[in-house]
Amino acid sequence: MKSLISVLLSSLLLTACASYEPTQIGLNPTLGPVNLQTESDLPVQVDTIDTREASFVLRITEDDKAPKLIGTTEPVRQQLDKLFRNGMIRAGYVVDPAARNSIQFQLNYLLADVTDTTFSFESKTRLVINVLAKNAQQQFTKSYSANGYLKGSLSPDFATLELDINQLIDKLTTEILNDDELHQFIQR
């Protein structure tokens, strides 16, 4: 009798673990290679804002069910702010809140749209970051975007989706931080 109870309890626990789906994903974007842009320790004010209409980054649609909307464990704005500040320092600037020149990174759109069918899934990710830089005389604006695509069998693995989103963020932030046009404007 005890062994039957143990088997039933183990089965119940395994079923509960198998049906668990996270309600948040943990993004961890990293700073890619950033070229030195100036050796004059030019001060620049750096700010990052989140202008997205929705706070979730993952939308999973399964057949006729309502979509699952999944946010992040840590605000994306904070992660991007740290990334951009460190990137500007690595590029040779001094981040100073009182600097005359300023640069604002605006997270405009970040969403991985996942379609989950019985035997496969497809994920389309879009990321848009706008940059607004100002000096004493002028203003510079530019929009940067990147798209990702992922396809696989069975249901999507959250770790795979996290990695795909992180790689897209890494790619776009590296492109922004190494943009010659942006740095030429800041150094005027």
Short mmCIF file of N, CA, C and O in Angstrom, two decimals, residues 83-163:
data_model
loop_
_atom_site.label_atom_id
_atom_site.label_comp_id
_atom_site.label_asym_id
_atom_site.label_seq_id
_atom_site.Cartn_x
_atom_site.Cartn_y
_atom_site.Cartn_z
N LEU A 83 23.71 48.86 -20.00
CA LEU A 83 24.44 48.48 -21.21
C LEU A 83 24.93 49.71 -21.97
O LEU A 83 26.10 49.80 -22.35
N PHE A 84 24.04 50.69 -22.18
CA PHE A 84 24.41 51.89 -22.94
C PHE A 84 25.41 52.75 -22.18
O PHE A 84 26.34 53.30 -22.78
N ARG A 85 25.25 52.87 -20.88
CA ARG A 85 26.21 53.67 -20.09
C ARG A 85 27.61 53.04 -20.18
O ARG A 85 28.60 53.74 -20.42
N ASN A 86 27.68 51.73 -19.97
CA ASN A 86 28.97 51.04 -20.05
C ASN A 86 29.54 51.12 -21.46
O ASN A 86 30.75 51.26 -21.63
N GLY A 87 28.69 51.04 -22.47
CA GLY A 87 29.14 51.14 -23.85
C GLY A 87 29.71 52.51 -24.17
O GLY A 87 30.74 52.63 -24.86
N MET A 88 29.07 53.56 -23.68
CA MET A 88 29.57 54.92 -23.92
C MET A 88 30.91 55.14 -23.20
O MET A 88 31.80 55.80 -23.73
N ILE A 89 31.05 54.58 -22.02
CA ILE A 89 32.33 54.67 -21.30
C ILE A 89 33.41 53.93 -22.08
O ILE A 89 34.52 54.45 -22.27
N ARG A 90 33.08 52.75 -22.56
CA ARG A 90 34.05 51.97 -23.34
C ARG A 90 34.42 52.69 -24.64
O ARG A 90 35.52 52.54 -25.14
N ALA A 91 33.50 53.49 -25.18
CA ALA A 91 33.76 54.25 -26.41
C ALA A 91 34.63 55.48 -26.14
O ALA A 91 35.03 56.17 -27.07
N GLY A 92 34.90 55.77 -24.86
CA GLY A 92 35.81 56.85 -24.53
C GLY A 92 35.15 58.08 -23.93
O GLY A 92 35.82 59.09 -23.68
N TYR A 93 33.86 58.04 -23.68
CA TYR A 93 33.16 59.19 -23.13
C TYR A 93 33.13 59.12 -21.60
O TYR A 93 33.29 58.05 -21.01
N VAL A 94 32.87 60.26 -20.99
CA VAL A 94 32.64 60.33 -19.55
C VAL A 94 31.15 60.57 -19.37
O VAL A 94 30.62 61.57 -19.85
N VAL A 95 30.47 59.66 -18.71
CA VAL A 95 29.04 59.81 -18.47
C VAL A 95 28.86 60.78 -17.31
O VAL A 95 29.31 60.53 -16.20
N ASP A 96 28.21 61.91 -17.62
CA ASP A 96 28.07 63.00 -16.65
C ASP A 96 26.66 63.58 -16.77
O ASP A 96 26.28 64.09 -17.83
N PRO A 97 25.85 63.53 -15.70
CA PRO A 97 24.48 64.05 -15.78
C PRO A 97 24.41 65.55 -16.04
O PRO A 97 23.36 66.06 -16.44
N ALA A 98 25.50 66.28 -15.86
CA ALA A 98 25.50 67.73 -16.08
C ALA A 98 26.16 68.11 -17.42
O ALA A 98 26.37 69.28 -17.68
N ALA A 99 26.45 67.13 -18.26
CA ALA A 99 27.13 67.40 -19.53
C ALA A 99 26.24 68.20 -20.48
O ALA A 99 25.01 68.10 -20.45
N ARG A 100 26.89 68.98 -21.33
CA ARG A 100 26.17 69.80 -22.33
C ARG A 100 25.59 68.91 -23.44
O ARG A 100 24.47 69.12 -23.88
N ASN A 101 26.35 67.93 -23.88
CA ASN A 101 25.87 67.00 -24.90
C ASN A 101 25.10 65.88 -24.22
O ASN A 101 25.51 65.37 -23.18
N SER A 102 23.98 65.49 -24.83
CA SER A 102 23.18 64.42 -24.23
C SER A 102 22.78 63.41 -25.30
O SER A 102 22.69 63.73 -26.48
N ILE A 103 22.53 62.21 -24.83
CA ILE A 103 22.05 61.16 -25.71
C ILE A 103 20.99 60.36 -24.96
O ILE A 103 21.18 60.00 -23.80
N GLN A 104 19.85 60.19 -25.61
CA GLN A 104 18.75 59.44 -25.01
C GLN A 104 18.45 58.23 -25.89
O GLN A 104 18.24 58.35 -27.09
N PHE A 105 18.47 57.06 -25.26
CA PHE A 105 18.14 55.81 -25.95
C PHE A 105 16.69 55.48 -25.58
O PHE A 105 16.35 55.40 -24.39
N GLN A 106 15.85 55.31 -26.59
CA GLN A 106 14.43 55.08 -26.36
C GLN A 106 14.04 53.68 -26.85
O GLN A 106 14.09 53.42 -28.05
N LEU A 107 13.71 52.81 -25.90
CA LEU A 107 13.22 51.48 -26.28
C LEU A 107 11.80 51.66 -26.78
O LEU A 107 10.88 51.93 -26.02
N ASN A 108 11.64 51.53 -28.09
CA ASN A 108 10.35 51.78 -28.72
C ASN A 108 9.52 50.52 -28.87
O ASN A 108 8.30 50.55 -28.76
N TYR A 109 10.18 49.38 -29.13
CA TYR A 109 9.43 48.15 -29.37
C TYR A 109 10.32 46.95 -29.09
O TYR A 109 11.48 46.91 -29.52
N LEU A 110 9.82 45.98 -28.36
CA LEU A 110 10.50 44.71 -28.12
C LEU A 110 9.43 43.66 -27.90
O LEU A 110 8.71 43.70 -26.90
N LEU A 111 9.31 42.74 -28.84
CA LEU A 111 8.31 41.68 -28.72
C LEU A 111 8.74 40.46 -29.51
O LEU A 111 9.09 40.56 -30.68
N ALA A 112 8.68 39.32 -28.84
CA ALA A 112 8.84 38.02 -29.50
C ALA A 112 7.44 37.44 -29.61
O ALA A 112 6.78 37.15 -28.60
N ASP A 113 6.96 37.32 -30.83
CA ASP A 113 5.62 36.80 -31.09
C ASP A 113 5.75 35.33 -31.47
O ASP A 113 6.28 35.00 -32.53
N VAL A 114 5.29 34.45 -30.59
CA VAL A 114 5.47 33.01 -30.76
C VAL A 114 4.14 32.36 -31.11
O VAL A 114 3.14 32.56 -30.43
N THR A 115 4.15 31.59 -32.19
CA THR A 115 2.99 30.79 -32.56
C THR A 115 3.34 29.34 -32.25
O THR A 115 4.29 28.78 -32.80
N ASP A 116 2.57 28.73 -31.34
CA ASP A 116 2.84 27.37 -30.88
C ASP A 116 1.74 26.45 -31.38
O ASP A 116 0.58 26.59 -31.00
N THR A 117 2.10 25.53 -32.27
CA THR A 117 1.14 24.54 -32.76
C THR A 117 1.46 23.19 -32.10
O THR A 117 2.39 23.09 -31.30
N THR A 118 0.73 22.17 -32.45
CA THR A 118 0.89 20.87 -31.82
C THR A 118 2.30 20.31 -31.99
O THR A 118 2.88 19.77 -31.06
N PHE A 119 2.87 20.45 -33.17
CA PHE A 119 4.15 19.81 -33.44
C PHE A 119 5.31 20.77 -33.68
O PHE A 119 6.44 20.34 -33.92
N SER A 120 5.07 22.07 -33.67
CA SER A 120 6.17 23.00 -33.92
C SER A 120 5.83 24.39 -33.37
O SER A 120 4.71 24.65 -32.97
N PHE A 121 6.83 25.26 -33.39
CA PHE A 121 6.62 26.65 -33.00
C PHE A 121 7.43 27.55 -33.92
O PHE A 121 8.39 27.13 -34.55
N GLU A 122 6.99 28.80 -33.98
CA GLU A 122 7.68 29.80 -34.78
C GLU A 122 7.69 31.09 -33.96
O GLU A 122 6.69 31.49 -33.40
N SER A 123 8.86 31.72 -33.88
CA SER A 123 9.01 32.96 -33.10
C SER A 123 9.56 34.05 -34.01
O SER A 123 10.58 33.87 -34.66
N LYS A 124 8.86 35.18 -34.03
CA LYS A 124 9.31 36.35 -34.77
C LYS A 124 9.51 37.47 -33.75
O LYS A 124 8.58 37.87 -33.07
N THR A 125 10.75 37.95 -33.66
CA THR A 125 11.09 38.97 -32.68
C THR A 125 11.43 40.26 -33.39
O THR A 125 12.13 40.26 -34.41
N ARG A 126 10.95 41.36 -32.84
CA ARG A 126 11.24 42.68 -33.40
C ARG A 126 11.70 43.60 -32.27
O ARG A 126 11.11 43.61 -31.18
N LEU A 127 12.74 44.35 -32.55
CA LEU A 127 13.31 45.28 -31.59
C LEU A 127 13.56 46.61 -32.29
O LEU A 127 14.15 46.64 -33.37
N VAL A 128 13.08 47.70 -31.69
CA VAL A 128 13.29 49.05 -32.24
C VAL A 128 13.78 49.95 -31.11
O VAL A 128 13.14 50.04 -30.06
N ILE A 129 14.92 50.60 -31.34
CA ILE A 129 15.46 51.56 -30.39
C ILE A 129 15.71 52.86 -31.14
O ILE A 129 16.38 52.87 -32.18
N ASN A 130 15.14 53.94 -30.64
CA ASN A 130 15.37 55.27 -31.22
C ASN A 130 16.44 55.97 -30.39
O ASN A 130 16.50 55.80 -29.18
N VAL A 131 17.24 56.78 -31.08
CA VAL A 131 18.29 57.54 -30.40
C VAL A 131 18.07 59.02 -30.67
O VAL A 131 17.85 59.42 -31.81
N LEU A 132 18.10 59.79 -29.60
CA LEU A 132 17.97 61.24 -29.69
C LEU A 132 19.19 61.85 -29.01
O LEU A 132 19.39 61.70 -27.80
N ALA A 133 20.05 62.49 -29.82
CA ALA A 133 21.25 63.13 -29.28
C ALA A 133 21.14 64.64 -29.48
O ALA A 133 20.59 65.09 -30.49
N LYS A 134 21.64 65.39 -28.51
CA LYS A 134 21.57 66.85 -28.59
C LYS A 134 22.92 67.44 -28.21
O LYS A 134 23.58 66.94 -27.29
N ASN A 135 23.29 68.50 -28.93
CA ASN A 135 24.43 69.32 -28.51
C ASN A 135 23.92 70.75 -28.40
O ASN A 135 22.71 70.98 -28.48
N ALA A 136 24.79 71.71 -28.25
CA ALA A 136 24.36 73.10 -28.02
C ALA A 136 23.55 73.68 -29.18
O ALA A 136 22.67 74.51 -28.98
N GLN A 137 23.81 73.24 -30.41
CA GLN A 137 23.15 73.84 -31.57
C GLN A 137 22.13 72.94 -32.28
O GLN A 137 21.22 73.44 -32.92
N GLN A 138 22.31 71.63 -32.22
CA GLN A 138 21.51 70.75 -33.06
C GLN A 138 20.97 69.54 -32.30
O GLN A 138 21.35 69.29 -31.17
N GLN A 139 20.15 68.81 -33.04
CA GLN A 139 19.56 67.58 -32.52
C GLN A 139 19.71 66.49 -33.58
O GLN A 139 19.55 66.75 -34.77
N PHE A 140 20.01 65.29 -33.15
CA PHE A 140 20.21 64.14 -34.04
C PHE A 140 19.23 63.05 -33.61
O PHE A 140 19.17 62.70 -32.43
N THR A 141 18.45 62.53 -34.55
CA THR A 141 17.56 61.41 -34.24
C THR A 141 17.77 60.31 -35.27
O THR A 141 17.97 60.58 -36.46
N LYS A 142 17.73 59.09 -34.79
CA LYS A 142 17.88 57.95 -35.69
C LYS A 142 17.18 56.75 -35.06
O LYS A 142 17.21 56.56 -33.84
N SER A 143 16.55 55.95 -35.90
CA SER A 143 15.87 54.75 -35.44
C SER A 143 16.64 53.52 -35.90
O SER A 143 17.05 53.43 -37.06
N TYR A 144 16.85 52.60 -34.99
CA TYR A 144 17.57 51.36 -35.27
C TYR A 144 16.60 50.21 -35.02
O TYR A 144 15.86 50.22 -34.04
N SER A 145 16.63 49.21 -35.90
CA SER A 145 15.74 48.08 -35.70
C SER A 145 16.43 46.77 -36.08
O SER A 145 17.37 46.77 -36.88
N ALA A 146 15.94 45.70 -35.50
CA ALA A 146 16.46 44.37 -35.79
C ALA A 146 15.31 43.38 -35.68
O ALA A 146 14.38 43.57 -34.89
N ASN A 147 15.38 42.34 -36.47
CA ASN A 147 14.37 41.29 -36.46
C ASN A 147 15.04 39.94 -36.27
O ASN A 147 16.13 39.71 -36.78
N GLY A 148 14.36 39.08 -35.53
CA GLY A 148 14.86 37.72 -35.32
C GLY A 148 13.79 36.71 -35.69
O GLY A 148 12.60 37.01 -35.64
N TYR A 149 14.24 35.53 -36.07
CA TYR A 149 13.31 34.47 -36.45
C TYR A 149 13.84 33.16 -35.90
O TYR A 149 15.02 32.86 -36.01
N LEU A 150 12.95 32.39 -35.31
CA LEU A 150 13.32 31.12 -34.72
C LEU A 150 12.20 30.13 -34.99
O LEU A 150 11.02 30.47 -34.86
N LYS A 151 12.57 28.92 -35.38
CA LYS A 151 11.57 27.89 -35.66
C LYS A 151 12.08 26.59 -35.05
O LYS A 151 13.28 26.32 -35.08
N GLY A 152 11.17 25.81 -34.49
CA GLY A 152 11.58 24.56 -33.88
C GLY A 152 10.44 23.57 -33.78
O GLY A 152 9.29 23.88 -34.08
N SER A 153 10.79 22.36 -33.37
CA SER A 153 9.78 21.33 -33.22
C SER A 153 9.23 21.34 -31.80
O SER A 153 9.86 21.86 -30.88
N LEU A 154 8.05 20.81 -31.65
CA LEU A 154 7.34 20.76 -30.37
C LEU A 154 7.08 22.16 -29.83
O LEU A 154 6.91 23.09 -30.59
N SER A 155 7.07 22.31 -28.51
CA SER A 155 6.79 23.62 -27.90
C SER A 155 8.08 24.39 -27.69
O SER A 155 9.14 23.80 -27.55
N PRO A 156 7.98 25.72 -27.63
CA PRO A 156 9.20 26.51 -27.44
C PRO A 156 9.79 26.33 -26.05
O PRO A 156 9.08 26.23 -25.06
N ASP A 157 11.08 26.29 -25.98
CA ASP A 157 11.82 26.22 -24.74
C ASP A 157 12.11 27.65 -24.30
O ASP A 157 12.63 28.44 -25.08
N PHE A 158 11.77 28.01 -23.06
CA PHE A 158 11.95 29.38 -22.60
C PHE A 158 13.41 29.83 -22.67
O PHE A 158 13.70 30.97 -22.97
N ALA A 159 14.33 28.92 -22.37
CA ALA A 159 15.75 29.27 -22.42
C ALA A 159 16.16 29.64 -23.85
O ALA A 159 16.93 30.58 -24.06
N THR A 160 15.63 28.93 -24.82
CA THR A 160 15.93 29.22 -26.23
C THR A 160 15.36 30.57 -26.63
O THR A 160 16.02 31.35 -27.33
N LEU A 161 14.14 30.87 -26.19
CA LEU A 161 13.53 32.16 -26.50
C LEU A 161 14.30 33.30 -25.83
O LEU A 161 14.53 34.34 -26.45
N GLU A 162 14.71 33.10 -24.58
CA GLU A 162 15.51 34.11 -23.88
C GLU A 162 16.82 34.38 -24.63
O GLU A 162 17.20 35.54 -24.83
N LEU A 163 17.48 33.31 -25.04
CA LEU A 163 18.75 33.45 -25.75
C LEU A 163 18.56 34.21 -27.06
O LEU A 163 19.35 35.09 -27.40
#
